[in-house]
Coordinates of C-alpha atoms and ligand atoms in Angstrom, one line a residue:
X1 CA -13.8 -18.7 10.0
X2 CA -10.0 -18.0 9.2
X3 CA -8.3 -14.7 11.0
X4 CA -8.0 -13.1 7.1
X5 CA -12.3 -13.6 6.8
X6 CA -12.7 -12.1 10.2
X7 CA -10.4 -9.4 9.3
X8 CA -11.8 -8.9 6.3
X9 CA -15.6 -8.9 7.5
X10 CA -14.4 -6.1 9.8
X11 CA -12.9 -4.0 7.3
X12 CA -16.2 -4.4 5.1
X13 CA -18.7 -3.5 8.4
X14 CA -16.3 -0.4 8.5
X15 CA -16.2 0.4 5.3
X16 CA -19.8 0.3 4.7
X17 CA -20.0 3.5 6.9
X18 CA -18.1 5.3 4.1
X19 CA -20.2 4.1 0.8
X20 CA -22.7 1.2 0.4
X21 CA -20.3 0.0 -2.7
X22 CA -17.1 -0.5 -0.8
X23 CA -18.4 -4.1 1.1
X24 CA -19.3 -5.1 -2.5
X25 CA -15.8 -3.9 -3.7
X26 CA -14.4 -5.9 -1.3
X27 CA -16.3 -9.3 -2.3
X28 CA -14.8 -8.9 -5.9
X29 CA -11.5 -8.8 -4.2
X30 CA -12.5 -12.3 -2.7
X31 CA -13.3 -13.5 -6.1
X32 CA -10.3 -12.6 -7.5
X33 CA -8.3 -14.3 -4.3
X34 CA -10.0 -17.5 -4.6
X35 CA -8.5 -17.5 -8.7
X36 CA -4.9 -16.4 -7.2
X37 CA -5.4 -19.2 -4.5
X38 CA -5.8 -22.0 -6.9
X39 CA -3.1 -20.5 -9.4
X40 CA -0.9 -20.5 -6.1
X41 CA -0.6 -17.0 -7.0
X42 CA -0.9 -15.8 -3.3
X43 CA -0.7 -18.1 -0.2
X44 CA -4.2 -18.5 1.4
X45 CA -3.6 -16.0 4.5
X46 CA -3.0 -13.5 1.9
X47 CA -5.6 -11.1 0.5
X48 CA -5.8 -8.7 -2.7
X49 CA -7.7 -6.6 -0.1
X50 CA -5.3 -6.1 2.7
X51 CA -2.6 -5.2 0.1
X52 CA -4.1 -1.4 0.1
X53 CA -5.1 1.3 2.1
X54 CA -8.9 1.6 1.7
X55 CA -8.7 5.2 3.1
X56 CA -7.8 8.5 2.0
X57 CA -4.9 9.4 4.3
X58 CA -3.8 13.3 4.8
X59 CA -1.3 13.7 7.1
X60 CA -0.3 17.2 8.4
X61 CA 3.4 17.5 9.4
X62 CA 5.9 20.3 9.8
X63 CA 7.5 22.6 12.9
X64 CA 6.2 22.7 16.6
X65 CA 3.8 25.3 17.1
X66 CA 3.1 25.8 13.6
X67 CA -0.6 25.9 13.9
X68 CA -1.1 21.9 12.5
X69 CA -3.7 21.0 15.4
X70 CA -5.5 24.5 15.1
X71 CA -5.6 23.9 11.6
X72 CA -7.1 20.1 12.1
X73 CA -9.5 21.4 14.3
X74 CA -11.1 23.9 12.1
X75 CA -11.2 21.5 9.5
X76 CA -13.0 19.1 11.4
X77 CA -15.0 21.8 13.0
X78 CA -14.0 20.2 16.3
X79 CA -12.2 20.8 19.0
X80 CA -10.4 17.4 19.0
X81 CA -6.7 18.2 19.2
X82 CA -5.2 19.9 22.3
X83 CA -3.8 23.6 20.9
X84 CA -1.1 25.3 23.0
X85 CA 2.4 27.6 22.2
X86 CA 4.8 25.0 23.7
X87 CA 5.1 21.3 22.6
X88 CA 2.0 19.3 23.5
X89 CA 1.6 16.3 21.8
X90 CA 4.8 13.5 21.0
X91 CA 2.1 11.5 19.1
X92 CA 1.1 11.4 16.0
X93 CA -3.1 11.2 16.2
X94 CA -5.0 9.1 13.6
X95 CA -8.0 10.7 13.0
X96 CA -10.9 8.9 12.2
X97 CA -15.0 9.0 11.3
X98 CA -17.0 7.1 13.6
X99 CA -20.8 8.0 13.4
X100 CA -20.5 7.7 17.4
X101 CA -21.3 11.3 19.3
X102 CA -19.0 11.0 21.2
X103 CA -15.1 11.4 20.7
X104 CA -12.7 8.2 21.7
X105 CA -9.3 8.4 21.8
X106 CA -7.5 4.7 22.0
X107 CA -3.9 3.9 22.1
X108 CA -1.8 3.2 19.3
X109 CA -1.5 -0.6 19.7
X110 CA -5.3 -0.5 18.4
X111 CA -3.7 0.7 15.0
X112 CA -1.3 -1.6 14.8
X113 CA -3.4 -4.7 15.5
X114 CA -5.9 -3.7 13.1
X115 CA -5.3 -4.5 9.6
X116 CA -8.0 -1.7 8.4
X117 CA -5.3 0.9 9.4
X118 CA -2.2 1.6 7.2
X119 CA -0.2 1.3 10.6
X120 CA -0.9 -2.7 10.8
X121 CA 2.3 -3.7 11.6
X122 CA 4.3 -0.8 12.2
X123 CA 5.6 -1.7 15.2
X124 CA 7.3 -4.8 13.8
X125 CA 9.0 -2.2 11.3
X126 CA 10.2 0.1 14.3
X127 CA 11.5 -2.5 16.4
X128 CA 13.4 -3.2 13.6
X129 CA 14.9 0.0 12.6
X130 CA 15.3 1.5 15.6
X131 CA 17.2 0.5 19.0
X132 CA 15.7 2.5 21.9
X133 CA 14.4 1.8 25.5
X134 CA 11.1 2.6 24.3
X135 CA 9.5 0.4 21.8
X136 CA 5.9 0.4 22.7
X137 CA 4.1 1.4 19.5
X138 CA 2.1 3.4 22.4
X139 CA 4.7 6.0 22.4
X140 CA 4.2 6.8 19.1
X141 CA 0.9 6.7 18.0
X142 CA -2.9 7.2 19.1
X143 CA -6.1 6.8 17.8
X144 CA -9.3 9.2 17.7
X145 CA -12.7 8.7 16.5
X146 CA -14.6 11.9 15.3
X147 CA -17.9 12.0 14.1
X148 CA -17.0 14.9 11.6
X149 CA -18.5 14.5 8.2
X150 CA -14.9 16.3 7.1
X151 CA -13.3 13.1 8.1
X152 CA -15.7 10.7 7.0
X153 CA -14.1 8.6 4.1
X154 CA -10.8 9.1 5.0
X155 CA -7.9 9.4 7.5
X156 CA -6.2 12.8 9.2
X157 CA -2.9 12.6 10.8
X158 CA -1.9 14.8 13.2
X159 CA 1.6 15.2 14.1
X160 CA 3.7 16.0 17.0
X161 CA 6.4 18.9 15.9
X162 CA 9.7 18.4 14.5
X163 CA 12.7 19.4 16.6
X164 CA 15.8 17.9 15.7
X165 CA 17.8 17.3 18.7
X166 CA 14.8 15.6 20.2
X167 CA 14.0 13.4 17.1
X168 CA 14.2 10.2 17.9
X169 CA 14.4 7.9 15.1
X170 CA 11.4 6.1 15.4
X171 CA 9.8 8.9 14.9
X172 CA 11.5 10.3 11.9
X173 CA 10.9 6.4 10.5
X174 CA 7.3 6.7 11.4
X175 CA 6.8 10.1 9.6
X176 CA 8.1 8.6 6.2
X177 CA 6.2 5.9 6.3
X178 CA 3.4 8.1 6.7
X179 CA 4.4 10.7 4.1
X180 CA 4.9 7.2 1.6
X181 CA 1.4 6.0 2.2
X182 CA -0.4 9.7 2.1
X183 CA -2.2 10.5 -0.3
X184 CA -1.8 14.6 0.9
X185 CA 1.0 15.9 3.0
X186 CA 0.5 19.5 4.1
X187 CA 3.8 20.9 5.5
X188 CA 3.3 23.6 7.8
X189 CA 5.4 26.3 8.5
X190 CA 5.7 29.3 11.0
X191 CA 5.1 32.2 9.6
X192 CA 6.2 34.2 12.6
X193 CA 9.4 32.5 12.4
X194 CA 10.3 32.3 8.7
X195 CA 14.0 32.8 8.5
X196 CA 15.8 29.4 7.4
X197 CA 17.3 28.8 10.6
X198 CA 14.5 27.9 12.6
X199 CA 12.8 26.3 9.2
X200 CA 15.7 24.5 8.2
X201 CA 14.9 21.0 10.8
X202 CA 11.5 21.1 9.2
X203 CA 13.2 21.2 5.7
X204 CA 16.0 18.5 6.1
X205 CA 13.3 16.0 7.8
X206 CA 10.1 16.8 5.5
X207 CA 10.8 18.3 2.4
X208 CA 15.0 17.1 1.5
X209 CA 13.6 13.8 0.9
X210 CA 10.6 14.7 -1.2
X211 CA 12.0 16.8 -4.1
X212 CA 12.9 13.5 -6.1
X213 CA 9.8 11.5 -5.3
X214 CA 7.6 10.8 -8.3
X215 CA 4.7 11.9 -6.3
X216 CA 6.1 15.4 -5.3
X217 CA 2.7 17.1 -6.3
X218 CA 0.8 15.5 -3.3
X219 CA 2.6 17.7 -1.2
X220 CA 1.6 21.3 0.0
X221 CA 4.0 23.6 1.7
X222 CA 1.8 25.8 3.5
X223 CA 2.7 29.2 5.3
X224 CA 0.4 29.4 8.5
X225 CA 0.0 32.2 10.7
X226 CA 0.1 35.1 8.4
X227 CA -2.4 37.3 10.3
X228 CA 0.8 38.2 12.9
X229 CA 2.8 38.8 9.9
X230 CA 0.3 41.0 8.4
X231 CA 0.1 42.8 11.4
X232 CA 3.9 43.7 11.5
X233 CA 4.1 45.3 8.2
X234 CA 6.4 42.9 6.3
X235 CA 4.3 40.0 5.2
X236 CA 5.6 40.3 1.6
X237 CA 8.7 40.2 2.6
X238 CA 8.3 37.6 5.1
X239 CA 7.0 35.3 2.0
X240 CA 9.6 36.0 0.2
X241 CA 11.9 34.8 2.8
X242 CA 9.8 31.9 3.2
X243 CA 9.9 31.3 -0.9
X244 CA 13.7 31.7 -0.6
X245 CA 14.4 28.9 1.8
X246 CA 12.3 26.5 0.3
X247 CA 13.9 26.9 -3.2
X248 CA 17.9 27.4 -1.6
X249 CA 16.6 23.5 -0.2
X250 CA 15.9 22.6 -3.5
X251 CA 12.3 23.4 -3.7
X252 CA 11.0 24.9 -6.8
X253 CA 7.9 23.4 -7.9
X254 CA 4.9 22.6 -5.7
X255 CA 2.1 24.2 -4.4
X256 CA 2.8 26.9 -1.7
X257 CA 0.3 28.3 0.2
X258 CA -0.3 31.2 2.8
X259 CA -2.9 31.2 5.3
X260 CA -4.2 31.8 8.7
X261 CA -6.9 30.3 11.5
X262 CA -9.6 32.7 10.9
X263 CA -11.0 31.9 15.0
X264 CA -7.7 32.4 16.5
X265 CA -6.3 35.0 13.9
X266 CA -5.9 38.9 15.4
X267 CA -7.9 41.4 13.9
X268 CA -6.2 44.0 11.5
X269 CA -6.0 47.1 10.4
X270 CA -7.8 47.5 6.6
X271 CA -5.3 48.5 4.2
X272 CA -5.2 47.9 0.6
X273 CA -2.3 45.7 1.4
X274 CA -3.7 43.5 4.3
X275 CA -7.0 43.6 2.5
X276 CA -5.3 41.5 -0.2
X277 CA -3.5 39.4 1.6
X278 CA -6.2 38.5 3.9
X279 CA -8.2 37.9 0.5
X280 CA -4.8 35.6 -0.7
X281 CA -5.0 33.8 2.3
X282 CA -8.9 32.9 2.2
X283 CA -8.7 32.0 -1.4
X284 CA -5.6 29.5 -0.3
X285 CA -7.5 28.2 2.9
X286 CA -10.3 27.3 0.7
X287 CA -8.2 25.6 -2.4
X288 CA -6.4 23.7 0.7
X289 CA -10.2 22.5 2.1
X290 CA -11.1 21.7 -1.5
X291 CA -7.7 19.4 -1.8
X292 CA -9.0 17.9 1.1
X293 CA -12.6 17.2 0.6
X294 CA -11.9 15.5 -3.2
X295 CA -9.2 13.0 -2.0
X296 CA -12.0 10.5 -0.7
X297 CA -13.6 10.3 -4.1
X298 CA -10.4 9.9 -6.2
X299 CA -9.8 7.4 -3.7
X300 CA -13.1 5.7 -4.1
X301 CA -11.7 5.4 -8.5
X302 CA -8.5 4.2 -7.5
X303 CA -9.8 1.4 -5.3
X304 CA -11.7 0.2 -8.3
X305 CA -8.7 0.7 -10.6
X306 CA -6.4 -1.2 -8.1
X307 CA -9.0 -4.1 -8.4
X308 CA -8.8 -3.9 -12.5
X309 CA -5.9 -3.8 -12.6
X310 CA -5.0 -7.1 -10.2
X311 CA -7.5 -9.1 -12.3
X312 CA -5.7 -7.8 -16.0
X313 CA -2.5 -8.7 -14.1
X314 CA -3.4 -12.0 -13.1
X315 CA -5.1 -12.9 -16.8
X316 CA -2.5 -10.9 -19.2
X317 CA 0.7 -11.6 -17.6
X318 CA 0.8 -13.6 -14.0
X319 CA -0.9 -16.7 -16.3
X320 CA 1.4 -16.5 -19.3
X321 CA 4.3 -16.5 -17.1
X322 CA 3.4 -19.6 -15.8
X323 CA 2.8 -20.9 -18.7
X324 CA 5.8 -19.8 -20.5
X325 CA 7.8 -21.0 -17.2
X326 CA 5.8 -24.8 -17.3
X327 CA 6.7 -25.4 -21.4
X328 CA 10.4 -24.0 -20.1
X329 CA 10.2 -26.6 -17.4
X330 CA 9.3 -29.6 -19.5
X331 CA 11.8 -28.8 -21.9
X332 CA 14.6 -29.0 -19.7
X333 CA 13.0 -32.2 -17.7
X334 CA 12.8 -33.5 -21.0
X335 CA 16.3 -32.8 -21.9
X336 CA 17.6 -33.6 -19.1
X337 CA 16.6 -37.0 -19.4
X338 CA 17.3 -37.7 -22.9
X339 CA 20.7 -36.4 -21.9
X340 CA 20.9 -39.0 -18.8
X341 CA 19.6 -41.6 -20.8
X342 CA 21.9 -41.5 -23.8
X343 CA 24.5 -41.3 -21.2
X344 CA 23.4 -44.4 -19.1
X345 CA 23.1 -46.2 -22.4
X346 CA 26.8 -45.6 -23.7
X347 CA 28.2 -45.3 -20.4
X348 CA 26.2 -48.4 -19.4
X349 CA 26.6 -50.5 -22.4
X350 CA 30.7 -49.5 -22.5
X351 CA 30.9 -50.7 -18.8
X352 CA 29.0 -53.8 -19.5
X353 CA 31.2 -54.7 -22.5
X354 CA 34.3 -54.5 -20.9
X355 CA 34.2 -55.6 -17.7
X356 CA 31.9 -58.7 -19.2
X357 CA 29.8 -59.2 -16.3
X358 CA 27.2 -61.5 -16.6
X359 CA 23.6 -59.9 -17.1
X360 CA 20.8 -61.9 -15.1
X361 CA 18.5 -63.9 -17.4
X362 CA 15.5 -62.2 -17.7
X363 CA 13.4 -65.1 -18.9
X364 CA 13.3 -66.3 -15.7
X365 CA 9.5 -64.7 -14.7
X366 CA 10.9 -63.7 -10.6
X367 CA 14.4 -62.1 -12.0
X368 CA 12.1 -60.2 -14.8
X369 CA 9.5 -58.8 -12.1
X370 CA 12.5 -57.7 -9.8
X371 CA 14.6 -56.7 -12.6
X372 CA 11.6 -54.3 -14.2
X373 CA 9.8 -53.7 -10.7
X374 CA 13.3 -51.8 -9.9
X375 CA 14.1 -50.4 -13.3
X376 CA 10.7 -48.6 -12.7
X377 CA 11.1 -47.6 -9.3
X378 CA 14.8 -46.1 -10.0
X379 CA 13.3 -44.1 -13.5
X380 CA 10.4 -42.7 -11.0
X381 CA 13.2 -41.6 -8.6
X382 CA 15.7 -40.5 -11.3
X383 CA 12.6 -38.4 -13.1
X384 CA 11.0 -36.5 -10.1
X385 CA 14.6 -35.9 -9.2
X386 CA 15.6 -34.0 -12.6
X387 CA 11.9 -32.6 -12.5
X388 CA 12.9 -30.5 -8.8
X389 CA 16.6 -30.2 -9.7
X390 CA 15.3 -28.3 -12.6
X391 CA 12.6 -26.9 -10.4
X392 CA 15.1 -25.1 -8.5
X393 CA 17.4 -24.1 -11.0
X394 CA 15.0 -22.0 -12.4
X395 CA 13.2 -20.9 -9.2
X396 CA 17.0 -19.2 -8.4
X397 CA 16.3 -17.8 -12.0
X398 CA 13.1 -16.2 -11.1
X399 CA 14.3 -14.8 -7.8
X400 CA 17.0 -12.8 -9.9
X401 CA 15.2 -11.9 -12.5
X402 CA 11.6 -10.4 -11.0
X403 CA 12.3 -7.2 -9.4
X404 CA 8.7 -6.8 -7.9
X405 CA 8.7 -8.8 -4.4
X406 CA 5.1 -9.6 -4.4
X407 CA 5.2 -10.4 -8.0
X408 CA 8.3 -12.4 -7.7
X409 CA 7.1 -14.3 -4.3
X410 CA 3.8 -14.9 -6.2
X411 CA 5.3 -16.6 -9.2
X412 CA 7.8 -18.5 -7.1
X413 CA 4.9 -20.1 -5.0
X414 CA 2.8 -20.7 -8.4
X415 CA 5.5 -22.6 -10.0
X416 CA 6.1 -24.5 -6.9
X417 CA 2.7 -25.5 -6.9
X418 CA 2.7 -25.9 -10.3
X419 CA 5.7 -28.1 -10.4
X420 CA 4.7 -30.4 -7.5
X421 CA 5.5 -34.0 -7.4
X422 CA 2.0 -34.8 -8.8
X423 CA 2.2 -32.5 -11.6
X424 CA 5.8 -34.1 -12.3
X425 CA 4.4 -37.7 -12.6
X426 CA 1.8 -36.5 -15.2
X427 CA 4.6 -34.2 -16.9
X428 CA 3.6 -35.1 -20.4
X429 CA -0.7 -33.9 -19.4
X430 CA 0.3 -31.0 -18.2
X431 CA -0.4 -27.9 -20.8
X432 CA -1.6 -25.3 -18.4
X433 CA -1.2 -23.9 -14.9
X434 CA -3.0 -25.4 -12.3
X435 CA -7.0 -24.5 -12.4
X436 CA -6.8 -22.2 -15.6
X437 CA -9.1 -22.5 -17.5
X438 CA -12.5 -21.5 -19.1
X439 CA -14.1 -21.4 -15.6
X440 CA -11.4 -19.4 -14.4
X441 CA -11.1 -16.9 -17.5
X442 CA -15.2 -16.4 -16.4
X443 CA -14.4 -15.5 -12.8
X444 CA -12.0 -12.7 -14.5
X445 CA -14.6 -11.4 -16.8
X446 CA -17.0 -10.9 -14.3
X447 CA -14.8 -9.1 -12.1
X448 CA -13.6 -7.2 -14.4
X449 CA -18.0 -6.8 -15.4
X450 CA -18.1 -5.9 -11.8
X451 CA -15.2 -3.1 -11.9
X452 CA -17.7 -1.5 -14.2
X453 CA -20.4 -1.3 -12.7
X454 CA -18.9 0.2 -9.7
X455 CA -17.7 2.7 -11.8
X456 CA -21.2 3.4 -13.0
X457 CA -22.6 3.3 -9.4
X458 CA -19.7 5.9 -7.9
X459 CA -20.7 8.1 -11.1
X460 CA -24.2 8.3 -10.0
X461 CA -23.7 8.9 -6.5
X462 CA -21.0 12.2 -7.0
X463 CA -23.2 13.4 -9.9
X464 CA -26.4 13.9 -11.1
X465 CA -27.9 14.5 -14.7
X466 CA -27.6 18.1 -13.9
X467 CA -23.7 17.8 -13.1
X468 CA -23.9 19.0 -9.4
X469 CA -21.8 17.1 -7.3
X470 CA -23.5 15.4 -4.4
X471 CA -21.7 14.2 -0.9
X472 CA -19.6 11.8 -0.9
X473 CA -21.0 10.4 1.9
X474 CA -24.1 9.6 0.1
X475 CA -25.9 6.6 0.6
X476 CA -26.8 5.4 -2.7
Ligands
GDP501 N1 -2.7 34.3 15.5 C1 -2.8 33.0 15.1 N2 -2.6 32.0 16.0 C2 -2.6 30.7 15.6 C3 -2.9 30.4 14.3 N3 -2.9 29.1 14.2 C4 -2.6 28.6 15.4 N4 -2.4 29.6 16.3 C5 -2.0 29.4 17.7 O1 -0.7 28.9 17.7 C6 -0.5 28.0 18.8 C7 0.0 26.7 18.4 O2 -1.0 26.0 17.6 P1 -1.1 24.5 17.5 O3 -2.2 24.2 16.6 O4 -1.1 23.9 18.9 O5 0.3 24.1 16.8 P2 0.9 22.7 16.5 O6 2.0 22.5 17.5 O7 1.5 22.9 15.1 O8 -0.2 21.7 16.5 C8 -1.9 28.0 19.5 O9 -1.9 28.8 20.6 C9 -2.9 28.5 18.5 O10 -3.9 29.2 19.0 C10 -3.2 31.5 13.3 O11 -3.4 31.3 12.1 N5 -3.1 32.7 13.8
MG502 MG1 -0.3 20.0 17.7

């Protein structure tokens, strides 16, 4: 069995905790590999399945001390994260379902070796970026299992705080990748410390960069700790403060939110202003749950959509490439050689003219057998060469042209496949790209049968006929 199957047979055992259609999900991926392997399409230690993140991931950034682990915590209705006033953790913590009682924590190298994790890798991309003494992927990163139903489906990122001068760059690298593959980013701020001086780090690093991104609305900015505000009798103002930094760094739209840990929050005077705030701040904590418990099912949909779309890719545009890019290659090959010919005739006939040399006489059987033998040979040679040389004129086309660097490198190796010295000898049988064909179009249709069905099956399992929405979680 190759590393990709045993990869992929992990990620379908782990995925079969979340929803009994995900394994299947994954098999249709397969399918749809084994047409892009024989299209050359993708190289076989590639998979259509390892080119997402099967998980949900909601990552929880912003200042130290902010209440981000408290928050995690409540959430999961665990007491996984370590909660203190000064600076505990310098790790972000992947948090993960496991049906297992107990909780594990493993270090971060686990991540990175395991391609079911959006951090596969990520150590390569550090090393990279960064230059510091301390490269281990273990500094940065941990792993816990939690057998919280809240977490089930998906992935929760806890963060270690931001403080500038500290920052080192791996981590600020690490935090965008995380923010690029999130599918929620809750920013938390301080509401004890709201002026923009202390919130202006957490701005530059975390919110600066979003305000231009096309997904800005997965991002909420989230006000935490308002029960000590409340109790110093400014928390209007103190939101207003807050309100003002975020738009004076640009921030106008998005979601902002207020709340407070109701276990560690400090009990308060009744007034009919704390009364509505407190009521504010419920109302928020429980929009900001609700964010959080729906991202596994629209997750679940765009999984299936990522698949449909692949195989409508691959039929309605990856194939008539190719096939536009094969009749584009035959025609040149062709007139190429017409061109070489016609040249080698004139050329060849005005040198034999006047320099009169004497043309061996070809009714002698040997001289005719070496005289054609090599006239073949050299037209073989001359062909396959004006079939690559062509090859790789318009190869350096493609790599200009094809902005998309997995459909560009997926295309190149296609048409190098398709191109191949075999396929050049038998230039004038070759109509379509390699494989394509009815049997092929049928492995599309069913996949694209299959993509429905899911559909159908991830209906019934959120919904009933009476339209109330079941777990997610459910076994169907
Ligand atoms: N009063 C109050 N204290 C909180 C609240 N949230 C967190 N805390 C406390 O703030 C401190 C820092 O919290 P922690 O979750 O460790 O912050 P982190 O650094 O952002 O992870 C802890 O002592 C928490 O008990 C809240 O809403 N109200
Ligand atoms: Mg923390």
């Amino acid at each position: 069995m190759s590393r990709l199957d045993t990869r992929l047979n992990k990620l379908k055992e782990h995925l079969k905790e979340e929803h009994t259609i995900f394994p299947e999900i994954v098999d249709s991926f397969r399918l749809l590999d084994k047409v892009a392997y024989k299209l050359g399409f993708l190289s076989p230690d590639e998979s259509y399945a390892t080119r997402l993140s099967w998980w949900p991931m909601i990552s929880v950034l912003g200042a130290y001390s902010s209440g981000k682990s408290t928050f995690i915590n409540h959430y999961l209705k665990h007491d996984l994260q370590q909660t203190a006033t000064q600076a505990l953790d310098d790790k972000f913590t992947v948090i993960c379902f496991s049906s297992d009682d107990q909780i594990k924590t493993l270090p971060g190298i686990a991540l990175d070796a395991d391609p079911r994790f959006p951090f596969y890798r990520i150590s390569r991309d550090i090393l990279e970026l960064t230059a510091e003494n301390d490269q281990r992927i273990d500094a940065y990163l941990q792993l816990k299992t939690c057998p919280s139903e809240q977490v089930r489906g998906k992935i929760l990122i806890d963060s270690p705080g931001f403080d500038a001068d500290r920052q080192r760059s791996s981590t600020l690298r690490l935090t965008e990748h995380i923010i690029a593959l999130s599918d929620l980013v809750l920013v938390f701020f301080d509401a004890r410390h709201p002026e923009p001086g202390t919130m202006r780090d957490t701005l530059k690093h975390l919110v600066a960069n979003t305000i231009e991104r096309p997904d800005s609305n997965k991002f909420l900015y989230i006000l935490n700790q308002m029960d000590i505000t409340t109790r110093e009798d400014n928390p209007e103002e103190v939101v207003a403060a807050w309100q003002r930094s975020l738009a004076q760094a640009g921030l106008t739209t998005g979601r902002f939110f207020r709340i407070y840990n109701p276990e560690r929050c400090i009990p308060i005077k009744e007034t009919p202003i704390t009364e509505r705030i407190n009521k504010k701040c419920q109302a928020d904590l429980k929009e900001i749950h609700e964010r959080m418990g729906t991202i596994g099912r629209e997750r679940a949909y765009r999984v299936i959509g990522m698949l449909e779309e692949a195989a409508k890719k691959l039929e309605y545009t990856i194939v008539p490439q190719l096939q536009d890019l094969i009749q584009e290659w035959k025609k040149m090959v062709y007139w190429t050689e017409l061109g070489v010919v016609t040249f080698l005739a004139i050329f060849g006939g005005l040198w034999l003219a006047t320099t009169q040399m004497s043309i061996p006489d070809l009714s002698q059987p040997l001289t005719f057998k070496i005289f054609s033998s090599l006239l073949i040979v050299s037209m073989i040679f001359l062909h396959l060469k004006i079939c690559s040389m062509v090859r790789e004129r318009m190869l350096k086309h493609i790599r200009t042209t094809i902005t998309e660097e997995f459909t560009r490198d997926g295309i190149m190796r296609a048409f190098r496949k398709n191109t191949s010295s075999w396929r050049a000898l038998l230039i004038l049988f070759i109509h379509q790209p390699v494989g394509w064909g009815k049997k092929m179009r049928k492995q599309i249709g069913e996949i694209l049968n299959n993509v429905n069905q899911y559909v159908e099956q991830l209906n019934d399992s959120f919904t009933n006929p009476s339209g109330t929405v079941k777990e997610y979680n459910e076994k169907s």
